JSON list of C-alpha atoms in Angstrom, two decimals:
[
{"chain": "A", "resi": 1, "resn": "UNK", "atom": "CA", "xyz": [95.65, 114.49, 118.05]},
{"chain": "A", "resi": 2, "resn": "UNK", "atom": "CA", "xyz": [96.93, 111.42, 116.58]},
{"chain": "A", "resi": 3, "resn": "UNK", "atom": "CA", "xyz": [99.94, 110.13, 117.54]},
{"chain": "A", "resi": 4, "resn": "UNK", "atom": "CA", "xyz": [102.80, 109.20, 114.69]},
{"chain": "A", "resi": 5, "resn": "UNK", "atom": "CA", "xyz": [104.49, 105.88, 115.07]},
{"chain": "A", "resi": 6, "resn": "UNK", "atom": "CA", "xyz": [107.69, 106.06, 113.01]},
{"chain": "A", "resi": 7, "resn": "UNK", "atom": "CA", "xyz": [110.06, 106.63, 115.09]},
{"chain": "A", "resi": 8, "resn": "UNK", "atom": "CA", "xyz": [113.34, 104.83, 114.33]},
{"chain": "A", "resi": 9, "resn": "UNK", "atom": "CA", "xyz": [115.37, 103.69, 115.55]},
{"chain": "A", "resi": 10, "resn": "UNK", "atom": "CA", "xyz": [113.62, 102.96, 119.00]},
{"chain": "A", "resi": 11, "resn": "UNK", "atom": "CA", "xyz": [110.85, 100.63, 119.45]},
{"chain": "A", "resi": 12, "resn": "UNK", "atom": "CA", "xyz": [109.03, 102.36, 122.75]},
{"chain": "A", "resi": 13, "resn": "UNK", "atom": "CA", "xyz": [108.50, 105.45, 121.38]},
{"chain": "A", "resi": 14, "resn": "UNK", "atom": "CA", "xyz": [106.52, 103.33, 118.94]},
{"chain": "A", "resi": 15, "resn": "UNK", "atom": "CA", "xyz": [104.88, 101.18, 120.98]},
{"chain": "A", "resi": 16, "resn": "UNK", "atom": "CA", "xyz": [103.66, 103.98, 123.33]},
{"chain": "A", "resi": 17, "resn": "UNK", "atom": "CA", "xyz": [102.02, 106.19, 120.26]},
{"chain": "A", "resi": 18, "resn": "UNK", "atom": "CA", "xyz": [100.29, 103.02, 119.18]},
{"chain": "A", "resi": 19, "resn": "UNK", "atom": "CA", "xyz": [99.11, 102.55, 122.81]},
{"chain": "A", "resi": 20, "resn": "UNK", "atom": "CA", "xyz": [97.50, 106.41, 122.62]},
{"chain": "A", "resi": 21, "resn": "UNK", "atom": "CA", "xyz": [95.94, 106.20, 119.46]},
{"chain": "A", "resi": 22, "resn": "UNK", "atom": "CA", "xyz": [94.12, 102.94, 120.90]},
{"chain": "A", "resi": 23, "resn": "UNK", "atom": "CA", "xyz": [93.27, 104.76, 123.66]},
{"chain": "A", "resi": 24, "resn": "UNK", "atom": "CA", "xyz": [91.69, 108.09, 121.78]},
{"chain": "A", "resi": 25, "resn": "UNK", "atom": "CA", "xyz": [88.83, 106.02, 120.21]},
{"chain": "A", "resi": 26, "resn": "UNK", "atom": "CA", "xyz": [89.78, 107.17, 116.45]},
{"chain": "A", "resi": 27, "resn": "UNK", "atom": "CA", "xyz": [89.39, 103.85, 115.57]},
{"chain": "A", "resi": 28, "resn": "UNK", "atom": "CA", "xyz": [92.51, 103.15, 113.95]},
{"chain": "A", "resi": 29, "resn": "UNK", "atom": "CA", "xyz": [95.71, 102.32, 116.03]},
{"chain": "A", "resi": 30, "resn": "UNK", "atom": "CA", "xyz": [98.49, 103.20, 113.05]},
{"chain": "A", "resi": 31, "resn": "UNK", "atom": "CA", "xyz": [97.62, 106.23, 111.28]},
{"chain": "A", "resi": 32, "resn": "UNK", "atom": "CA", "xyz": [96.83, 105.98, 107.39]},
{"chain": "A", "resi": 33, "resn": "UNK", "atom": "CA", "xyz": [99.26, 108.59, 105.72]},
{"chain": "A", "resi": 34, "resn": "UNK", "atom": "CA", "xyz": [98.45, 106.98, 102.05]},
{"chain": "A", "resi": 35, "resn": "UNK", "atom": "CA", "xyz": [101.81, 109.02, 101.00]},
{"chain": "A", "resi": 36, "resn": "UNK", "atom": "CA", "xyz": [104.12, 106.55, 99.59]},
{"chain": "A", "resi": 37, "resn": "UNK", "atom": "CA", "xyz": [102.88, 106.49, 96.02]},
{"chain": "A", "resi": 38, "resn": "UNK", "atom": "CA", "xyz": [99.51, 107.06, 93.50]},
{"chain": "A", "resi": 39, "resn": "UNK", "atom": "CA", "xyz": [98.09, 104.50, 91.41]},
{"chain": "A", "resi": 40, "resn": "UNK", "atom": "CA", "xyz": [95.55, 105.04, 88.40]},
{"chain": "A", "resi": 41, "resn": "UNK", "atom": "CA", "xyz": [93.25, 101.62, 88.02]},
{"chain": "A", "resi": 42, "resn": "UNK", "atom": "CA", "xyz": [90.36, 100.91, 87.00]},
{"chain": "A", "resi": 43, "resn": "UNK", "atom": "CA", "xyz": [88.58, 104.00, 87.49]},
{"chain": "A", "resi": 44, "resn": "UNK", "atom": "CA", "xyz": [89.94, 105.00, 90.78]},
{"chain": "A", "resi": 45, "resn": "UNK", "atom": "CA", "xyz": [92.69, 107.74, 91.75]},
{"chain": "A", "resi": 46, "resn": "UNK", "atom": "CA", "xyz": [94.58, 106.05, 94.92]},
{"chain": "A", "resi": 47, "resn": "UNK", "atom": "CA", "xyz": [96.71, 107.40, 97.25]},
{"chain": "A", "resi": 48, "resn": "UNK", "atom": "CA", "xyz": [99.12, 104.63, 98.65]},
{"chain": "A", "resi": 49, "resn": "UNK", "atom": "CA", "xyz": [100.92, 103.26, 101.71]},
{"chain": "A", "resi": 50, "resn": "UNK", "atom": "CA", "xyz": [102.12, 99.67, 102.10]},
{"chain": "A", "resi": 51, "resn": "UNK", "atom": "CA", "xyz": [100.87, 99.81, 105.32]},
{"chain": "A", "resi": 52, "resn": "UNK", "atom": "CA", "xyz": [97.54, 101.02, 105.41]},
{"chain": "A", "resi": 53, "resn": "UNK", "atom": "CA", "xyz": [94.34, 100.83, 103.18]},
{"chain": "A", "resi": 54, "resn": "UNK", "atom": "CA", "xyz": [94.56, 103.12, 99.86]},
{"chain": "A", "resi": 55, "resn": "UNK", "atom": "CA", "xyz": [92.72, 106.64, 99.93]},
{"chain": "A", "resi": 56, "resn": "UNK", "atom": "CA", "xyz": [90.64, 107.24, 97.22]},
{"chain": "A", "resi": 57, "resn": "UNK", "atom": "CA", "xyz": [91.15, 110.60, 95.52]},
{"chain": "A", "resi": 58, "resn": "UNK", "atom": "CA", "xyz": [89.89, 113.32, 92.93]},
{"chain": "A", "resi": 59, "resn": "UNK", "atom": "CA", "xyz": [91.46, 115.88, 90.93]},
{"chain": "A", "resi": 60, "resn": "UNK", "atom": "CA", "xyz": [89.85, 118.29, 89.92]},
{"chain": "A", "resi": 61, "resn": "UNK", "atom": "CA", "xyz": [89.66, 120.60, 86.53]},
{"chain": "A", "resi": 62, "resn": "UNK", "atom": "CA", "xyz": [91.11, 123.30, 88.89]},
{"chain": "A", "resi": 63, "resn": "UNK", "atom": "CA", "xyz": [93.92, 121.42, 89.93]},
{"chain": "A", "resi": 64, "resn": "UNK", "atom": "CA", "xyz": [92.04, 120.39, 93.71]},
{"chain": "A", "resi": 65, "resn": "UNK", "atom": "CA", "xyz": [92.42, 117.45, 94.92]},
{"chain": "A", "resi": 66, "resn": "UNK", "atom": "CA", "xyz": [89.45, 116.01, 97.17]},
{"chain": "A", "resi": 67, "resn": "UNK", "atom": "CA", "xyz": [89.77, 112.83, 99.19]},
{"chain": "A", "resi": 68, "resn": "UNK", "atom": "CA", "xyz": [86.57, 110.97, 98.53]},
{"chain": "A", "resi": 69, "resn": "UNK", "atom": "CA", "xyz": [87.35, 107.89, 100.49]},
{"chain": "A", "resi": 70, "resn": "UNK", "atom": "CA", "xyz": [89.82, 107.15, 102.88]},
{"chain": "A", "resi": 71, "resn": "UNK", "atom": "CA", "xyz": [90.72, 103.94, 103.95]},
{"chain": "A", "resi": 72, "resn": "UNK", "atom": "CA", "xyz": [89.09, 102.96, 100.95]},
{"chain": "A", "resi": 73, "resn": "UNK", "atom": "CA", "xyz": [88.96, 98.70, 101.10]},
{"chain": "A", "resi": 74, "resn": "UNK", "atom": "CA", "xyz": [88.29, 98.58, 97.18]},
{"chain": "A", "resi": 75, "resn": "UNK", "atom": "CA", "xyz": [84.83, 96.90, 97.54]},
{"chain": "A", "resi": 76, "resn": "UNK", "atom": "CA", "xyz": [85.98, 94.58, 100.17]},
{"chain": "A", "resi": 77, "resn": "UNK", "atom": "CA", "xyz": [89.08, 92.93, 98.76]},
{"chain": "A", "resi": 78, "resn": "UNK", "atom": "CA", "xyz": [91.37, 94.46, 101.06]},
{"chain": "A", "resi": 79, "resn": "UNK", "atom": "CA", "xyz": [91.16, 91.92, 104.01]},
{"chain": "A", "resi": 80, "resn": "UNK", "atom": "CA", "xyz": [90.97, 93.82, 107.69]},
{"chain": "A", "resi": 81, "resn": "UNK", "atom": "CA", "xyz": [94.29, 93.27, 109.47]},
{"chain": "A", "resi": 82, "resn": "UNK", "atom": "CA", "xyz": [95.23, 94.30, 113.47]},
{"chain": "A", "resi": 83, "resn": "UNK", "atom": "CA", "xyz": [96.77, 97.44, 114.22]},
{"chain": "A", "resi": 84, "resn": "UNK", "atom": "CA", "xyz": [96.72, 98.62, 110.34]},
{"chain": "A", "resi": 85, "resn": "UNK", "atom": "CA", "xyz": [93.09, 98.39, 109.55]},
{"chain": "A", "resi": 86, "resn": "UNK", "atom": "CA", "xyz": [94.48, 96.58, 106.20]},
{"chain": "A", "resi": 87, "resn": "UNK", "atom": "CA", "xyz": [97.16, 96.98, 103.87]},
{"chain": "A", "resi": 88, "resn": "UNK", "atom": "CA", "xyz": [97.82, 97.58, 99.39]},
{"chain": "A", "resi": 89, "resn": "UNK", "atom": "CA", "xyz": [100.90, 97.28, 98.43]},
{"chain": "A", "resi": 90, "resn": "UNK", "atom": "CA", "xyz": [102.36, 100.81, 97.72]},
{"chain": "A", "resi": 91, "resn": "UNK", "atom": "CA", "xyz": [104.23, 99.48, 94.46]},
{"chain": "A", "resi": 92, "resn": "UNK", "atom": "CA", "xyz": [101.90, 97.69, 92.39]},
{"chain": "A", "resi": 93, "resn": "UNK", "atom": "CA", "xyz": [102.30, 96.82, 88.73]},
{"chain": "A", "resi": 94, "resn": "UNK", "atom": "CA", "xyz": [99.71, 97.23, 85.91]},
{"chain": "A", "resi": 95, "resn": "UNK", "atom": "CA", "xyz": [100.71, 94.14, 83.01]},
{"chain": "A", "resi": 96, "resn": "UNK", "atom": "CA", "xyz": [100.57, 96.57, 79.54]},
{"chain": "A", "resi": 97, "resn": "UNK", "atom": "CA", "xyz": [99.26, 93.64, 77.67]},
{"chain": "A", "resi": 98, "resn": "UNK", "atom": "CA", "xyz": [96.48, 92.63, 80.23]},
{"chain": "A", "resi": 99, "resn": "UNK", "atom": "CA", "xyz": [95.87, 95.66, 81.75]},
{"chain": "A", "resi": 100, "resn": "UNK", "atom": "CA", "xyz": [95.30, 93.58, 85.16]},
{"chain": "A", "resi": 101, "resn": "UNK", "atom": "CA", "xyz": [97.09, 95.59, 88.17]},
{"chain": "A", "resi": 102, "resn": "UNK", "atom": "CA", "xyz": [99.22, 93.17, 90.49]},
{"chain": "A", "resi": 103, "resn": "UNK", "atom": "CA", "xyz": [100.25, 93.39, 94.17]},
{"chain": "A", "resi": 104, "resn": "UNK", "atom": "CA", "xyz": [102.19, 91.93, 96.49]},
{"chain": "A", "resi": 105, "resn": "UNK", "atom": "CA", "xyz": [101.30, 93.53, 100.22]},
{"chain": "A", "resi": 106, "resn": "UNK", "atom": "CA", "xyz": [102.71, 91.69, 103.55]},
{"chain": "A", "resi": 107, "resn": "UNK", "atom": "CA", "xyz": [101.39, 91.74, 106.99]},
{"chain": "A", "resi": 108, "resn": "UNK", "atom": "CA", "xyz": [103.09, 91.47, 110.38]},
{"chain": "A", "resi": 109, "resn": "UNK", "atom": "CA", "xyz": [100.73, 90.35, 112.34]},
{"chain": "A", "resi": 110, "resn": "UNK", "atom": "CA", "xyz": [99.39, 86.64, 110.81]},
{"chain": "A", "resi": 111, "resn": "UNK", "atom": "CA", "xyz": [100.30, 84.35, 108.19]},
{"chain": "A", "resi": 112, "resn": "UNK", "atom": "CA", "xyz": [100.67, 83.94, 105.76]},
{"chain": "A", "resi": 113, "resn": "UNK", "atom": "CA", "xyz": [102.82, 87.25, 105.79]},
{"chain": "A", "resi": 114, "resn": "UNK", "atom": "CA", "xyz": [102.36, 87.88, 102.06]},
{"chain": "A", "resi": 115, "resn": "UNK", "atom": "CA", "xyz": [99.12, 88.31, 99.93]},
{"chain": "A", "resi": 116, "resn": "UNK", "atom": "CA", "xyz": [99.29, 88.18, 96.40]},
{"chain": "A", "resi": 117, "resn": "UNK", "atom": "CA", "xyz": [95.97, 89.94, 94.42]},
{"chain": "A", "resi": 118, "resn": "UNK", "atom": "CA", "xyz": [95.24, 90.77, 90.72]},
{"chain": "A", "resi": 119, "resn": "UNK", "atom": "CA", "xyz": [92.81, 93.56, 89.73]},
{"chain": "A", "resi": 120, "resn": "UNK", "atom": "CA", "xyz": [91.69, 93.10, 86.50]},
{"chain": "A", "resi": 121, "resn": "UNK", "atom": "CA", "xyz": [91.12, 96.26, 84.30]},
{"chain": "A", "resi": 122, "resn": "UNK", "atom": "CA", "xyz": [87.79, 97.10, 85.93]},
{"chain": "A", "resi": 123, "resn": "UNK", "atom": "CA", "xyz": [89.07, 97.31, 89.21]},
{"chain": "A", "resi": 124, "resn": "UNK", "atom": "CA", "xyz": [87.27, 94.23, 90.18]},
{"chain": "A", "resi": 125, "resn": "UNK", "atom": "CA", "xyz": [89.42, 91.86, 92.47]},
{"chain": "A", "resi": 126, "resn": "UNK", "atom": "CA", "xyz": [90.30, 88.77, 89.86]},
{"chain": "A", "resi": 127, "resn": "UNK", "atom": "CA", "xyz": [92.24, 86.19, 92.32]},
{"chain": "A", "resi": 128, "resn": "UNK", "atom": "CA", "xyz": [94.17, 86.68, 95.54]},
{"chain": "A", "resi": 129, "resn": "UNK", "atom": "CA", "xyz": [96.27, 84.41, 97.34]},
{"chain": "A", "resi": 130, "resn": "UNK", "atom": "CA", "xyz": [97.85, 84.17, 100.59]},
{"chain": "A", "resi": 131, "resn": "UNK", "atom": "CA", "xyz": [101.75, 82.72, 99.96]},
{"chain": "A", "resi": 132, "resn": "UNK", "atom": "CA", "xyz": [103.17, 80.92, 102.81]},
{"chain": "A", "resi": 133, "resn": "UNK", "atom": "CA", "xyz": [106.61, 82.46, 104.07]},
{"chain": "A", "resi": 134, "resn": "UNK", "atom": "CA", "xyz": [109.00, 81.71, 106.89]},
{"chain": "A", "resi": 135, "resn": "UNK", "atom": "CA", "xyz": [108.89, 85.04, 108.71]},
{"chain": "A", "resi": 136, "resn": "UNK", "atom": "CA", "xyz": [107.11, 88.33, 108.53]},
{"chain": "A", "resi": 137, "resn": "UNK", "atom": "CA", "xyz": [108.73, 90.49, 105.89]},
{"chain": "A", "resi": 138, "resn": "UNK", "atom": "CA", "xyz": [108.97, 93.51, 104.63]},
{"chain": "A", "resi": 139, "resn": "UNK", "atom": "CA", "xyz": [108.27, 93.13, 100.95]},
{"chain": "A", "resi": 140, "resn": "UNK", "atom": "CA", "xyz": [108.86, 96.90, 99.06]},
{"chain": "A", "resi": 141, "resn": "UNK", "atom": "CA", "xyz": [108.53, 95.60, 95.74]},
{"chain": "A", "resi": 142, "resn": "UNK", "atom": "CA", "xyz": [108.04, 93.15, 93.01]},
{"chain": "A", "resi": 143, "resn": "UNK", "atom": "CA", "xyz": [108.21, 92.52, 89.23]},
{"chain": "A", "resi": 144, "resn": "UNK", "atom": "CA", "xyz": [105.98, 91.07, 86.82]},
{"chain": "A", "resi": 145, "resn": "UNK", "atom": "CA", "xyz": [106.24, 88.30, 83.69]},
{"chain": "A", "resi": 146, "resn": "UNK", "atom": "CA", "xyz": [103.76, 87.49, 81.03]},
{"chain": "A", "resi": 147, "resn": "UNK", "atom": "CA", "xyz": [102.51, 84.39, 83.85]},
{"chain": "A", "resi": 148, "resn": "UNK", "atom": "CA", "xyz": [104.15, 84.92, 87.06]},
{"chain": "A", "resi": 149, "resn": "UNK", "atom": "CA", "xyz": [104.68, 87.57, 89.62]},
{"chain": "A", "resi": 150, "resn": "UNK", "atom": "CA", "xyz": [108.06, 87.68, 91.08]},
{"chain": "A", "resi": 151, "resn": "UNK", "atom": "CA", "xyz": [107.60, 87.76, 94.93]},
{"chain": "A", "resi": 152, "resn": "UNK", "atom": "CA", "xyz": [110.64, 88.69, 96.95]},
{"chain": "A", "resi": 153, "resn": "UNK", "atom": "CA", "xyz": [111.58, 86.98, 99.91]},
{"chain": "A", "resi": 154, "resn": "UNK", "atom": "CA", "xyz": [114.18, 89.02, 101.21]},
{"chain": "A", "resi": 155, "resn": "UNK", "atom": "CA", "xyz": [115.61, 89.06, 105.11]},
{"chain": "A", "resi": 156, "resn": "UNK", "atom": "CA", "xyz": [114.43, 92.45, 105.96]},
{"chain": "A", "resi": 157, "resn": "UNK", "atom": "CA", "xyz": [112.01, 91.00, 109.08]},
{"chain": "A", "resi": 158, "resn": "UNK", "atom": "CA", "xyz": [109.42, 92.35, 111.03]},
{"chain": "A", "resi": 159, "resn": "UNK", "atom": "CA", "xyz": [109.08, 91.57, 114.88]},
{"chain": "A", "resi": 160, "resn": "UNK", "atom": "CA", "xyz": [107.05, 93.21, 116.95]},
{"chain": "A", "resi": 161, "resn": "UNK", "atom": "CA", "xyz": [108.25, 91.52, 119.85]},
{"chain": "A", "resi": 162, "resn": "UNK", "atom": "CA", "xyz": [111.51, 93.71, 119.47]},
{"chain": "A", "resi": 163, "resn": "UNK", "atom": "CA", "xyz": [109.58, 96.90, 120.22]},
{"chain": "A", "resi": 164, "resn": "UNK", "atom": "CA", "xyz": [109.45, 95.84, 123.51]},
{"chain": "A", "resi": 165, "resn": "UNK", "atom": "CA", "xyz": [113.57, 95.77, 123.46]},
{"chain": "A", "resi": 166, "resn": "UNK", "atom": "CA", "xyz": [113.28, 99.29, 122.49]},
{"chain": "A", "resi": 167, "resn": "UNK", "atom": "CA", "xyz": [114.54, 98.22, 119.14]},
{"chain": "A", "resi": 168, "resn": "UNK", "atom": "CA", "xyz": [112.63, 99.07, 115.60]},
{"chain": "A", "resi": 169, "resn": "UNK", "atom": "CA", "xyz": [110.64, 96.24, 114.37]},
{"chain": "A", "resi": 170, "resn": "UNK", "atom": "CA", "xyz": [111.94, 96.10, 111.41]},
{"chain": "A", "resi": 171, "resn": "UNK", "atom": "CA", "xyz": [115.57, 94.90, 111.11]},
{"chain": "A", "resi": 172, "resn": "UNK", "atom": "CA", "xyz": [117.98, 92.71, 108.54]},
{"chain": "A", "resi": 173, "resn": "UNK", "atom": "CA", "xyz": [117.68, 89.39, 109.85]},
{"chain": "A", "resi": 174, "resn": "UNK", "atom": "CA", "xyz": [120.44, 87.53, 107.51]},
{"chain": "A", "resi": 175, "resn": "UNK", "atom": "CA", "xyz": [119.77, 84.34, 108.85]},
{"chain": "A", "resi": 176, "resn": "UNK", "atom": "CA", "xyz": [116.71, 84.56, 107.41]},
{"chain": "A", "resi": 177, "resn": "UNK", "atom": "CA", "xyz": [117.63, 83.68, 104.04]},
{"chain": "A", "resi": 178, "resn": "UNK", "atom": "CA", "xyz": [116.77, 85.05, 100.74]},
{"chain": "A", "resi": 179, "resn": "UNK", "atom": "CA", "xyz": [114.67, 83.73, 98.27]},
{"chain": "A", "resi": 180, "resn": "UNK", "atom": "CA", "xyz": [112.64, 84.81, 95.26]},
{"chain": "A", "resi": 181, "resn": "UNK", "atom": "CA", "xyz": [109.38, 83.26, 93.99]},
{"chain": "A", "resi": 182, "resn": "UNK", "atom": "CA", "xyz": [107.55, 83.04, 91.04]},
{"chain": "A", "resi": 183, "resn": "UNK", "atom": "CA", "xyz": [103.63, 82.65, 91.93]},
{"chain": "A", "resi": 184, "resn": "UNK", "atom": "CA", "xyz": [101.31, 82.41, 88.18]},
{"chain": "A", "resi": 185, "resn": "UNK", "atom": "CA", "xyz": [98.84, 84.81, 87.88]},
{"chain": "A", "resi": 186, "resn": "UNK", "atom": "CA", "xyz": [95.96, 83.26, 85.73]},
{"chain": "A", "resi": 187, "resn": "UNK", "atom": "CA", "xyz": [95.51, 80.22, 88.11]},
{"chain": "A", "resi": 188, "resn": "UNK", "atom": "CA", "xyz": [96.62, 80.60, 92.05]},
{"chain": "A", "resi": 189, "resn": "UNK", "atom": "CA", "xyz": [98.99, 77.81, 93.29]},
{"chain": "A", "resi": 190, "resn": "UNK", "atom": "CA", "xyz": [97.58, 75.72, 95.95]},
{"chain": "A", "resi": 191, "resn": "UNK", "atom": "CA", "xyz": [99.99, 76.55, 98.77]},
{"chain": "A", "resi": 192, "resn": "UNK", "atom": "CA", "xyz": [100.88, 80.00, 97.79]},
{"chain": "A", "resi": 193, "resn": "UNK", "atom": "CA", "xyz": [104.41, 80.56, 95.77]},
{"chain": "A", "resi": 194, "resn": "UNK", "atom": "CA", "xyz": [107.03, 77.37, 96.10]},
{"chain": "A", "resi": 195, "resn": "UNK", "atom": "CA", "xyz": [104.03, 74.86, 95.57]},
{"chain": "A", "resi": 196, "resn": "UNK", "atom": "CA", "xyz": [101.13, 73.81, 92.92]},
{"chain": "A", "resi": 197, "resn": "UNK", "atom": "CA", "xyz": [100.99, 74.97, 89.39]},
{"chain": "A", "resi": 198, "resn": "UNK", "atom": "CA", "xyz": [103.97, 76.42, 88.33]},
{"chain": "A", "resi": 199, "resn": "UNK", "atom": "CA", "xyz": [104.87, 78.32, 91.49]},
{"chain": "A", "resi": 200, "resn": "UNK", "atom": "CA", "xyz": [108.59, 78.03, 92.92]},
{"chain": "A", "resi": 201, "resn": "UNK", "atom": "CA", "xyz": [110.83, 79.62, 94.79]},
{"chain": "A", "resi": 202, "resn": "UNK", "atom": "CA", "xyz": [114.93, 79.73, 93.94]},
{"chain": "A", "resi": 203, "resn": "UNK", "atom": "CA", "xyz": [117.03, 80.61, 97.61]},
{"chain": "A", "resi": 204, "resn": "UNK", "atom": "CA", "xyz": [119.40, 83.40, 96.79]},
{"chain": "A", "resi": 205, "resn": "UNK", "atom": "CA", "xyz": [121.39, 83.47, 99.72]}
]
């Protein structure tokens, strides 16, 4: 039986499931519930959670609905990450004029904390970049221009040291700051949003 691991506000609760589900030999540590949002791209039917890799789905003429791959790395362009297996952005954007899809997912455990990718209409991974921020954040959503992806840099932080407080990871950190940058999307800047062509960020707070 798998263990869940959401379990605010405390942080031990958390940090003892995770422990478990290491320990049962299921192979992954945080379970992928791929039930935040769907996404239609390229082909594929995915089932999303910012957190986790994307399940791939199926719908049948009856109305069924059949996973046919879960934890589905989209032909290896979801990098593997510690604890999550790997995470897709749960709010991704498809550009109407391009059709490319664009995401920006975060991670907790390494930098950089924020990975920016564009699909292009086949599906096929066209460019990703890691983007270079301060702290690990929790980044829900983003917005798109005709060039640039807004990225948001916003002070909602995630620690996992504070599970060890008995205190959620995640947590408003206004100290932090608040930024928002623009990254372009047909050729990657060279240190991630704030630096090389046409990537900057504006502070906010």
């Amino acid at each position: 039986l798998f263990s869940g691991t959401l379990v605010a506000p405390r942080g031990l609760p958390m940090l003892a499931a995770l422990v478990r589900n290491a320990l049962g030999g299921g192979g992954l540590v945080q379970k992928d519930t791929a039930n935040t949002a769907l996404a239609l791209h390229g082909g594929r039917l995915l089932a999303l959670m910012e957190q986790s890799k994307p399940s791939r789905l199926e719908v049948t003429r009856g109305g069924a609905v059949r996973t046919l791959e879960a934890g589905c790395d989209l032909g290896g362009a979801i990098p593997e990450a510690p604890v999550t297996g790997g995470a897709l952005s749960a709010h991704s954007r498809v550009d109407p004029n391009t059709g490319d899809l664009v995401s920006v997912s975060y991670s907790t455990a390494l930098p950089p904390f924020i990975r920016h990718d564009v699909f292009s209409p086949d599906g096929a991974l066209r460019m990703s970049t890691g983007v270079d921020v301060p702290n690990p954040v929790m980044v829900h959503d983003l917005a798109i221009t005709q060039d640039h992806t807004v990225i948001l840099d916003f002070p909602m932080t995630v620690r996992v040291e504070r599970t060890l407080l008995d205190r959620f990871p995640v947590e408003y950190e206004p100290e932090a700051g608040a930024r928002i940058g623009l990254a372009p999307r047909n050729k990657p800047p060279e240190d991630g949003a704030g630096a090389g062509d046409g990537g900057r960020w504006v502070s906010v707070s």
